[in-house]
PDB file of C-alpha atoms in Angstrom:
ATOM      1  CA  MET A   1      41.832  -7.555  16.405  1.00 41.00           C
ATOM      2  CA  ARG A   2      41.899 -11.145  16.948  1.00 45.00           C
ATOM      3  CA  MET A   3      39.644 -12.499  19.944  1.00 42.00           C
ATOM      4  CA  ILE A   4      40.708 -15.151  22.153  1.00 43.00           C
ATOM      5  CA  PHE A   5      38.478 -17.757  24.498  1.00 41.00           C
ATOM      6  CA  PHE A   6      40.069 -19.394  27.138  1.00 41.00           C
ATOM      7  CA  LEU A   7      37.399 -22.088  29.170  1.00 39.00           C
ATOM      8  CA  SER A   8      38.352 -24.469  32.288  1.00 37.00           C
ATOM      9  CA  ALA A   9      35.406 -27.135  32.615  1.00 37.00           C
ATOM     10  CA  LEU A  10      34.371 -27.665  35.902  1.00 33.00           C
ATOM     11  CA  ILE A  11      32.523 -31.299  36.139  1.00 31.00           C
ATOM     12  CA  ALA A  12      29.608 -30.937  38.865  1.00 32.00           C
ATOM     13  CA  LEU A  13      27.935 -34.864  38.588  1.00 30.00           C
ATOM     14  CA  SER A  14      24.462 -34.629  39.991  1.00 29.00           C
ATOM     15  CA  ALA A  15      24.472 -31.218  40.957  1.00 33.00           C
ATOM     16  CA  THR A  16      21.615 -28.229  39.698  1.00 37.00           C
ATOM     17  CA  PRO A  17      22.437 -25.269  38.269  1.00 38.00           C
ATOM     18  CA  ASN A  18      22.592 -21.779  40.476  1.00 36.00           C
ATOM     19  CA  ALA A  19      19.048 -20.948  41.110  1.00 34.00           C
ATOM     20  CA  ALA A  20      20.094 -17.193  40.895  1.00 32.00           C
ATOM     21  CA  GLU A  21      21.009 -17.655  36.994  1.00 38.00           C
ATOM     22  CA  GLU A  22      18.885 -17.071  34.129  1.00 52.00           C
ATOM     23  CA  GLN A  23      17.691 -21.199  33.137  1.00 56.00           C
ATOM     24  CA  ALA A  24      19.242 -22.173  29.806  1.00 66.00           C
ATOM     25  CA  VAL A  25      18.231 -25.668  29.624  1.00 80.00           C
ATOM     26  CA  PHE A  26      14.151 -27.509  30.010  1.00 92.00           C
ATOM     27  CA  PHE A  27      12.979 -30.814  30.656  1.00 95.00           C
ATOM     28  CA  ALA A  28       9.883 -32.945  29.446  1.00 96.00           C
ATOM     29  CA  HIS A  29       8.663 -35.427  31.008  1.00 97.00           C
ATOM     30  CA  SER A  30       7.576 -39.002  30.026  1.00 97.00           C
ATOM     31  CA  VAL A  31       3.595 -39.391  30.052  1.00 97.00           C
ATOM     32  CA  GLU A  32       0.876 -42.351  28.507  1.00 94.00           C
ATOM     33  CA  ASN A  33      -2.593 -42.098  27.652  1.00 93.00           C
ATOM     34  CA  ILE A  34      -2.949 -38.582  27.256  1.00 97.00           C
ATOM     35  CA  ARG A  35      -6.470 -37.202  25.320  1.00 96.00           C
ATOM     36  CA  ILE A  36      -5.517 -33.844  22.879  1.00 96.00           C
ATOM     37  CA  ASP A  37      -9.075 -32.426  24.532  1.00 96.00           C
ATOM     38  CA  GLY A  38      -8.109 -29.458  25.616  1.00 95.00           C
ATOM     39  CA  ASP A  39      -8.608 -30.564  28.997  1.00 96.00           C
ATOM     40  CA  LEU A  40      -5.066 -31.043  30.753  1.00 97.00           C
ATOM     41  CA  SER A  41      -6.631 -32.645  33.987  1.00 96.00           C
ATOM     42  CA  ASP A  42      -4.807 -35.681  32.645  1.00 97.00           C
ATOM     43  CA  TRP A  43      -1.076 -34.440  32.907  1.00 98.00           C
ATOM     44  CA  PRO A  44       0.695 -35.602  35.892  1.00 97.00           C
ATOM     45  CA  GLN A  45       0.887 -32.830  38.062  1.00 96.00           C
ATOM     46  CA  ASP A  46       5.048 -32.913  38.294  1.00 96.00           C
ATOM     47  CA  VAL A  47       5.297 -32.011  34.499  1.00 97.00           C
ATOM     48  CA  PRO A  48       7.081 -28.812  35.092  1.00 96.00           C
ATOM     49  CA  ARG A  49       5.391 -25.539  34.275  1.00 96.00           C
ATOM     50  CA  TYR A  50       7.362 -22.813  32.530  1.00 95.00           C
ATOM     51  CA  ALA A  51       6.918 -19.186  32.858  1.00 94.00           C
ATOM     52  CA  ILE A  52       6.653 -17.265  29.053  1.00 92.00           C
ATOM     53  CA  THR A  53       6.768 -14.132  30.143  1.00 87.00           C
ATOM     54  CA  ASP A  54       9.536 -12.012  27.482  1.00 83.00           C
ATOM     55  CA  ALA A  55       7.025  -9.607  25.885  1.00 79.00           C
ATOM     56  CA  ARG A  56       9.547  -8.790  22.625  1.00 71.00           C
ATOM     57  CA  VAL A  57       6.400  -6.514  20.137  1.00 71.00           C
ATOM     58  CA  GLY A  58       3.738  -4.600  21.060  1.00 66.00           C
ATOM     59  CA  ASP A  59       2.273  -3.161  24.598  1.00 68.00           C
ATOM     60  CA  LEU A  60       3.753  -4.769  27.441  1.00 69.00           C
ATOM     61  CA  PRO A  61       0.989  -6.380  29.394  1.00 73.00           C
ATOM     62  CA  ARG A  62      -0.474  -4.106  32.353  1.00 71.00           C
ATOM     63  CA  ASP A  63      -0.776  -7.147  35.105  1.00 68.00           C
ATOM     64  CA  ALA A  64      -1.049 -10.922  35.445  1.00 73.00           C
ATOM     65  CA  GLN A  65      -4.707 -10.282  34.462  1.00 74.00           C
ATOM     66  CA  ASP A  66      -4.032  -8.929  31.191  1.00 71.00           C
ATOM     67  CA  TYR A  67      -1.601 -11.955  30.621  1.00 85.00           C
ATOM     68  CA  GLU A  68       0.119 -14.700  32.302  1.00 90.00           C
ATOM     69  CA  GLY A  69       1.057 -17.626  30.060  1.00 92.00           C
ATOM     70  CA  HIS A  70       3.068 -20.825  31.056  1.00 95.00           C
ATOM     71  CA  VAL A  71       4.050 -23.734  29.295  1.00 97.00           C
ATOM     72  CA  GLN A  72       4.242 -27.052  29.485  1.00 98.00           C
ATOM     73  CA  ILE A  73       6.104 -30.431  27.228  1.00 98.00           C
ATOM     74  CA  ALA A  74       6.245 -34.008  27.690  1.00 98.00           C
ATOM     75  CA  TYR A  75       6.671 -37.013  25.327  1.00 98.00           C
ATOM     76  CA  SER A  76       6.066 -40.564  24.509  1.00 97.00           C
ATOM     77  CA  THR A  77       8.677 -42.917  23.589  1.00 96.00           C
ATOM     78  CA  ALA A  78       5.906 -45.706  22.938  1.00 96.00           C
ATOM     79  CA  GLU A  79       3.624 -43.238  20.609  1.00 96.00           C
ATOM     80  CA  ASN A  80       7.186 -41.584  19.613  1.00 97.00           C
ATOM     81  CA  ALA A  81       4.701 -38.256  19.901  1.00 97.00           C
ATOM     82  CA  LEU A  82       5.548 -34.847  21.582  1.00 97.00           C
ATOM     83  CA  TYR A  83       3.003 -33.146  24.438  1.00 98.00           C
ATOM     84  CA  VAL A  84       3.253 -29.174  24.805  1.00 98.00           C
ATOM     85  CA  ALA A  85       0.309 -27.544  26.784  1.00 98.00           C
ATOM     86  CA  LEU A  86       0.591 -23.824  26.920  1.00 97.00           C
ATOM     87  CA  GLU A  87      -2.201 -21.765  29.436  1.00 96.00           C
ATOM     88  CA  VAL A  88      -2.625 -18.381  29.404  1.00 93.00           C
ATOM     89  CA  ARG A  89      -4.626 -16.211  31.415  1.00 91.00           C
ATOM     90  CA  ASP A  90      -6.636 -13.402  29.255  1.00 84.00           C
ATOM     91  CA  GLU A  91      -8.893 -11.065  30.293  1.00 80.00           C
ATOM     92  CA  SER A  92      -9.621  -9.455  26.673  1.00 84.00           C
ATOM     93  CA  ILE A  93     -10.313 -12.316  24.245  1.00 78.00           C
ATOM     94  CA  VAL A  94     -10.046 -11.779  20.413  1.00 82.00           C
ATOM     95  CA  ALA A  95     -10.195 -14.682  18.422  1.00 81.00           C
ATOM     96  CA  TYR A  96     -13.541 -15.517  15.498  1.00 75.00           C
ATOM     97  CA  ASP A  97     -13.494 -16.394  12.003  1.00 69.00           C
ATOM     98  CA  GLY A  98     -12.168 -13.877   9.808  1.00 64.00           C
ATOM     99  CA  ASP A  99      -9.156 -12.449   8.064  1.00 65.00           C
ATOM    100  CA  GLU A 100      -7.565 -10.630  10.664  1.00 67.00           C
ATOM    101  CA  ARG A 101      -5.934 -13.486  11.196  1.00 67.00           C
ATOM    102  CA  TRP A 102      -2.753 -11.323  12.172  1.00 67.00           C
ATOM    103  CA  GLN A 103      -4.472  -9.466  14.780  1.00 73.00           C
ATOM    104  CA  MET A 104      -6.685 -12.313  16.787  1.00 85.00           C
ATOM    105  CA  ASP A 105      -5.213 -14.376  19.898  1.00 86.00           C
ATOM    106  CA  GLY A 106      -3.249 -17.093  19.163  1.00 87.00           C
ATOM    107  CA  CYS A 107       0.192 -19.269  19.952  1.00 91.00           C
ATOM    108  CA  ASP A 108       2.589 -19.988  17.603  1.00 90.00           C
ATOM    109  CA  ILE A 109       5.097 -23.421  18.522  1.00 91.00           C
ATOM    110  CA  GLY A 110       8.710 -23.684  16.724  1.00 88.00           C
ATOM    111  CA  LEU A 111       9.993 -27.149  16.547  1.00 89.00           C
ATOM    112  CA  ASP A 112      13.515 -28.625  15.878  1.00 88.00           C
ATOM    113  CA  LEU A 113      13.197 -32.580  16.656  1.00 89.00           C
ATOM    114  CA  ALA A 114      16.597 -33.533  15.167  1.00 85.00           C
ATOM    115  CA  PRO A 115      19.387 -30.491  16.328  1.00 81.00           C
ATOM    116  CA  GLY A 116      22.249 -30.894  13.651  1.00 76.00           C
ATOM    117  CA  ASN A 117      20.250 -33.341  11.430  1.00 79.00           C
ATOM    118  CA  ASP A 118      20.180 -31.148   8.471  1.00 76.00           C
ATOM    119  CA  SER A 119      18.143 -33.107   6.462  1.00 78.00           C
ATOM    120  CA  ILE A 120      14.576 -33.173   9.219  1.00 80.00           C
ATOM    121  CA  ASP A 121      13.100 -29.444   8.795  1.00 79.00           C
ATOM    122  CA  LEU A 122      12.587 -26.936  11.421  1.00 81.00           C
ATOM    123  CA  PHE A 123       8.811 -26.480  12.063  1.00 84.00           C
ATOM    124  CA  GLU A 124       6.612 -23.738  13.505  1.00 85.00           C
ATOM    125  CA  PHE A 125       2.856 -24.834  13.803  1.00 89.00           C
ATOM    126  CA  SER A 126       0.584 -22.039  14.823  1.00 88.00           C
ATOM    127  CA  ILE A 127      -2.990 -20.971  16.063  1.00 87.00           C
ATOM    128  CA  TRP A 128      -4.391 -17.756  14.724  1.00 84.00           C
ATOM    129  CA  GLY A 129      -7.876 -17.082  15.837  1.00 84.00           C
ATOM    130  CA  THR A 130      -9.351 -19.552  15.268  1.00 81.00           C
ATOM    131  CA  ASP A 131      -6.817 -20.526  12.103  1.00 80.00           C
ATOM    132  CA  GLU A 132      -4.472 -23.577  12.750  1.00 81.00           C
ATOM    133  CA  VAL A 133      -0.998 -22.819  10.401  1.00 80.00           C
ATOM    134  CA  ARG A 134       1.649 -24.832   9.491  1.00 80.00           C
ATOM    135  CA  TRP A 135       4.581 -24.086   8.386  1.00 77.00           C
ATOM    136  CA  SER A 136       8.358 -25.485   7.578  1.00 75.00           C
ATOM    137  CA  THR A 137      11.347 -24.418   6.254  1.00 75.00           C
ATOM    138  CA  ASN A 138      14.775 -26.412   5.437  1.00 71.00           C
ATOM    139  CA  LYS A 139      17.882 -25.498   7.900  1.00 67.00           C
ATOM    140  CA  ASN A 140      20.096 -24.669   4.891  1.00 64.00           C
ATOM    141  CA  ASN A 141      17.895 -22.231   2.666  1.00 62.00           C
ATOM    142  CA  LYS A 142      15.183 -20.659   4.901  1.00 59.00           C
ATOM    143  CA  ASP A 143      14.059 -18.731   2.079  1.00 61.00           C
ATOM    144  CA  ASN A 144      12.812 -22.291   0.567  1.00 58.00           C
ATOM    145  CA  ASP A 145       9.319 -22.271   3.258  1.00 61.00           C
ATOM    146  CA  THR A 146       6.048 -23.881   2.721  1.00 64.00           C
ATOM    147  CA  ARG A 147       2.684 -23.163   4.687  1.00 60.00           C
ATOM    148  CA  SER A 148      -0.534 -24.612   4.437  1.00 59.00           C
ATOM    149  CA  TRP A 149      -3.693 -23.753   6.357  1.00 59.00           C
ATOM    150  CA  GLY A 150      -5.112 -26.200   8.199  1.00 60.00           C
ATOM    151  CA  LEU A 151      -2.617 -28.486   9.925  1.00 61.00           C
ATOM    152  CA  PRO A 152      -2.032 -32.122   8.495  1.00 62.00           C
ATOM    153  CA  LYS A 153      -3.501 -34.342  11.427  1.00 66.00           C
ATOM    154  CA  GLN A 154      -0.659 -37.079  10.901  1.00 75.00           C
ATOM    155  CA  ASP A 155       1.776 -34.757  12.082  1.00 87.00           C
ATOM    156  CA  ALA A 156       0.064 -32.777  14.660  1.00 91.00           C
ATOM    157  CA  GLN A 157      -3.172 -32.658  16.493  1.00 92.00           C
ATOM    158  CA  VAL A 158      -4.158 -29.321  18.537  1.00 92.00           C
ATOM    159  CA  SER A 159      -7.413 -28.649  20.353  1.00 94.00           C
ATOM    160  CA  TYR A 160      -7.766 -25.416  22.449  1.00 93.00           C
ATOM    161  CA  ARG A 161     -10.123 -24.073  25.159  1.00 93.00           C
ATOM    162  CA  ARG A 162     -10.955 -20.546  25.372  1.00 91.00           C
ATOM    163  CA  GLY A 163     -13.284 -18.894  28.234  1.00 89.00           C
ATOM    164  CA  ALA A 164     -13.325 -16.371  30.877  1.00 87.00           C
ATOM    165  CA  PHE A 165     -10.042 -17.807  32.152  1.00 88.00           C
ATOM    166  CA  GLY A 166      -8.112 -17.206  29.122  1.00 90.00           C
ATOM    167  CA  HIS A 167      -6.716 -20.117  27.154  1.00 92.00           C
ATOM    168  CA  ILE A 168      -6.168 -24.123  26.792  1.00 93.00           C
ATOM    169  CA  TYR A 169      -3.762 -24.862  24.109  1.00 95.00           C
ATOM    170  CA  GLU A 170      -3.340 -28.609  23.824  1.00 97.00           C
ATOM    171  CA  TRP A 171      -0.566 -30.000  21.009  1.00 96.00           C
ATOM    172  CA  ARG A 172       0.373 -33.663  20.030  1.00 96.00           C
ATOM    173  CA  PHE A 173       3.396 -33.981  17.589  1.00 95.00           C
ATOM    174  CA  ASP A 174       3.923 -36.903  15.437  1.00 94.00           C
ATOM    175  CA  ALA A 175       7.803 -37.162  15.480  1.00 94.00           C
ATOM    176  CA  ALA A 176       7.724 -39.992  12.900  1.00 92.00           C
ATOM    177  CA  GLN A 177       5.737 -38.262  10.283  1.00 90.00           C
ATOM    178  CA  ILE A 178       7.834 -34.873  11.155  1.00 88.00           C
ATOM    179  CA  GLY A 179      10.794 -36.922  10.330  1.00 85.00           C
ATOM    180  CA  GLY A 180       9.710 -38.727   7.824  1.00 83.00           C
ATOM    181  CA  GLY A 181       9.894 -41.715   8.975  1.00 84.00           C
ATOM    182  CA  ALA A 182      13.405 -41.292  10.210  1.00 83.00           C
ATOM    183  CA  LEU A 183      12.836 -39.629  13.450  1.00 89.00           C
ATOM    184  CA  HIS A 184      12.391 -41.042  16.803  1.00 94.00           C
ATOM    185  CA  LEU A 185      12.331 -39.740  20.604  1.00 94.00           C
ATOM    186  CA  GLU A 186      14.239 -41.122  22.963  1.00 92.00           C
ATOM    187  CA  ASP A 187      14.831 -40.353  26.977  1.00 92.00           C
ATOM    188  CA  GLY A 188      17.988 -38.380  27.440  1.00 88.00           C
ATOM    189  CA  GLN A 189      17.344 -36.879  23.422  1.00 89.00           C
ATOM    190  CA  ALA A 190      17.550 -32.727  23.262  1.00 88.00           C
ATOM    191  CA  ILE A 191      15.200 -30.795  20.802  1.00 91.00           C
ATOM    192  CA  GLY A 192      14.749 -27.336  20.070  1.00 88.00           C
ATOM    193  CA  MET A 193      11.595 -25.622  20.660  1.00 90.00           C
ATOM    194  CA  THR A 194      10.279 -22.182  20.700  1.00 89.00           C
ATOM    195  CA  VAL A 195       6.857 -20.507  21.770  1.00 91.00           C
ATOM    196  CA  ARG A 196       5.214 -17.327  21.030  1.00 90.00           C
ATOM    197  CA  ILE A 197       2.201 -15.755  22.777  1.00 90.00           C
ATOM    198  CA  ARG A 198       0.299 -13.392  20.628  1.00 87.00           C
ATOM    199  CA  ASP A 199      -2.296 -11.389  23.282  1.00 83.00           C
ATOM    200  CA  GLN A 200      -4.636  -9.237  21.239  1.00 79.00           C
ATOM    201  CA  ASP A 201      -7.125  -6.949  23.286  1.00 81.00           C
ATOM    202  CA  ALA A 202     -10.161  -5.178  22.249  1.00 80.00           C
ATOM    203  CA  ASP A 203      -8.651  -2.007  23.081  1.00 83.00           C
ATOM    204  CA  GLY A 204      -6.661  -2.567  20.062  1.00 82.00           C
ATOM    205  CA  SER A 205      -3.159  -3.203  22.446  1.00 81.00           C
ATOM    206  CA  LEU A 206      -1.381  -6.112  20.944  1.00 79.00           C
ATOM    207  CA  THR A 207       1.752  -7.802  22.280  1.00 82.00           C
ATOM    208  CA  ASN A 208       3.494 -10.850  21.307  1.00 85.00           C
ATOM    209  CA  ILE A 209       5.409 -12.955  24.204  1.00 86.00           C
ATOM    210  CA  VAL A 210       8.265 -15.369  23.549  1.00 87.00           C
ATOM    211  CA  TRP A 211       9.607 -18.528  25.161  1.00 88.00           C
ATOM    212  CA  CYS A 212      13.219 -19.022  23.267  1.00 79.00           C
ATOM    213  CA  ALA A 213      17.107 -18.439  23.905  1.00 68.00           C
ATOM    214  CA  VAL A 214      17.818 -15.577  21.858  1.00 65.00           C
ATOM    215  CA  TYR A 215      15.113 -13.451  19.986  1.00 61.00           C
ATOM    216  CA  THR A 216      15.406 -11.978  16.596  1.00 61.00           C
ATOM    217  CA  GLU A 217      13.491  -9.836  13.705  1.00 56.00           C
ATOM    218  CA  PRO A 218      11.614 -10.922  11.995  1.00 51.00           C
ATOM    219  CA  LEU A 219       8.714 -12.529  13.777  1.00 52.00           C
ATOM    220  CA  TRP A 220       9.902 -15.979  11.713  1.00 55.00           C
ATOM    221  CA  ILE A 221       9.761 -18.107  14.694  1.00 54.00           C
ATOM    222  CA  ALA A 222      12.529 -20.146  12.904  1.00 55.00           C
ATOM    223  CA  ASP A 223      15.144 -17.571  13.053  1.00 57.00           C
ATOM    224  CA  HIS A 224      14.809 -17.293  16.952  1.00 59.00           C
ATOM    225  CA  VAL A 225      17.229 -19.803  18.690  1.00 61.00           C
ATOM    226  CA  ARG A 226      15.517 -22.867  20.488  1.00 76.00           C
ATOM    227  CA  HIS A 227      15.533 -23.281  24.187  1.00 82.00           C
ATOM    228  CA  SER A 228      17.759 -26.567  24.534  1.00 85.00           C
ATOM    229  CA  VAL A 229      14.666 -29.428  25.953  1.00 91.00           C
ATOM    230  CA  PHE A 230      15.659 -32.322  27.533  1.00 90.00           C
ATOM    231  CA  LEU A 231      13.506 -35.514  27.096  1.00 94.00           C
ATOM    232  CA  GLY A 232      13.739 -36.657  30.977  1.00 92.00           C
ATOM    233  CA  ARG A 233      13.768 -35.158  34.456  1.00 90.00           C
ATOM    234  CA  GLU A 234      15.897 -32.900  35.644  1.00 85.00           C
ATOM    235  CA  GLU A 235      17.041 -35.327  39.050  1.00 82.00           C
ATOM    236  CA  ALA A 236      18.459 -38.105  36.105  1.00 76.00           C
ATOM    237  CA  MET A 237      20.551 -35.176  34.873  1.00 73.00           C
ATOM    238  CA  GLN A 238      24.064 -34.822  34.988  1.00 71.00           C
ATOM    239  CA  TRP A 239      25.185 -31.051  35.416  1.00 68.00           C
ATOM    240  CA  GLY A 240      28.393 -29.700  34.492  1.00 70.00           C
ATOM    241  CA  GLN A 241      29.464 -26.278  34.352  1.00 70.00           C
ATOM    242  CA  ILE A 242      31.996 -23.995  31.535  1.00 70.00           C
ATOM    243  CA  ARG A 243      33.746 -21.021  33.402  1.00 73.00           C
ATOM    244  CA  GLY A 244      36.272 -18.737  31.252  1.00 75.00           C
ATOM    245  CA  GLN A 245      37.184 -15.900  29.995  1.00 77.00           C
ATOM    246  CA  ALA A 246      37.162 -13.909  26.665  1.00 79.00           C
ATOM    247  CA  ARG A 247      40.073 -11.637  25.959  1.00 81.00           C
ATOM    248  CA  TRP A 248      41.851  -9.759  22.912  1.00 82.00           C
ATOM    249  CA  ALA A 249      44.478 -11.826  21.662  1.00 77.00           C
ATOM    250  CA  ASP A 250      46.403  -8.382  20.957  1.00 77.00           C
ATOM    251  CA  ASN A 251      46.432  -6.476  23.843  1.00 77.00           C
ATOM    252  CA  ASP A 252      44.555  -9.592  26.138  1.00 76.00           C
ATOM    253  CA  GLU A 253      42.485  -6.842  27.335  1.00 80.00           C
ATOM    254  CA  GLY A 254      39.035  -8.055  28.669  1.00 78.00           C
ATOM    255  CA  MET A 255      36.467  -8.258  26.398  1.00 76.00           C
ATOM    256  CA  GLY A 256      33.393  -6.341  27.572  1.00 72.00           C
ATOM    257  CA  ARG A 257      29.393  -7.644  26.616  1.00 66.00           C
ATOM    258  CA  SER A 258      30.778 -10.459  24.861  1.00 68.00           C
ATOM    259  CA  THR A 259      28.595 -13.768  24.521  1.00 64.00           C
ATOM    260  CA  VAL A 260      30.458 -16.854  24.144  1.00 65.00           C
ATOM    261  CA  TYR A 261      28.233 -19.862  22.857  1.00 61.00           C
ATOM    262  CA  ALA A 262      29.107 -23.673  23.935  1.00 65.00           C
ATOM    263  CA  ARG A 263      27.956 -26.671  21.711  1.00 61.00           C
ATOM    264  CA  SER A 264      27.263 -30.086  22.188  1.00 61.00           C
ATOM    265  CA  SER A 265      29.473 -32.519  21.060  1.00 63.00           C
ATOM    266  CA  GLU A 266      26.114 -35.019  20.556  1.00 60.00           C
ATOM    267  CA  HIS A 267      23.921 -32.556  19.447  1.00 53.00           C
ATOM    268  CA  ALA A 268      25.408 -29.898  17.522  1.00 48.00           C
ATOM    269  CA  GLY A 269      22.545 -27.925  16.639  1.00 48.00           C
ATOM    270  CA  LEU A 270      21.845 -27.088  20.155  1.00 54.00           C
ATOM    271  CA  GLN A 271      23.666 -24.232  22.011  1.00 55.00           C
ATOM    272  CA  ILE A 272      23.644 -22.258  24.954  1.00 61.00           C
TER     273      ILE A 272
END
């Protein structure tokens, strides 16, 4: 049977999304003079904090003491750099030097700094225990990926702290290096981003908690549909609303549990 979609666009300038609806877009604020040292006191207080709550693999967190996580995103056009801060509450820290890196606390960040530009790869940057890992993969051929233990310092910097409070991970990504000199972050630009937190406890329980638009298996983070992150403040954006129906063309019946993707005409790699 053929599908047909009826969509109507309602433009609502300077409006904000319905608070009852799931948030579909996120915002990074412009910053200056951020040091990568695991201390977030130099981050401006108004940078949005987004909760990381989607526990997809393993044991569900027992409570907020067992796990609670947030992500903050910022950028600097002068430095051509993206900043990411992760705060994770964790009552049982498992992180040490060893070969069991898949069974330790850590984090993964998936980045698409140029949605719609297939010449710039997808990247994943990770901390597993005490190991730093960098993956990259071509958008057109995800089987052709590369992995390196240890982060090339020209691409990314990270500092992390662990203690009774849990974990703090602070990242800086150099857009020029990641984009091979062809990428510059600008106000109003959209990027794609995914976060995964690995919460390994001493009792053997393990949870992967993700922050992404659509989670898929396997665990390779570049396969997930990334959240749309806009470089700029929410109040500076102009909002629109799309409403519509999905029906079968053959009998005009409504399609239950259907999904419609809206893709940006300016940033073809991003969709909601």
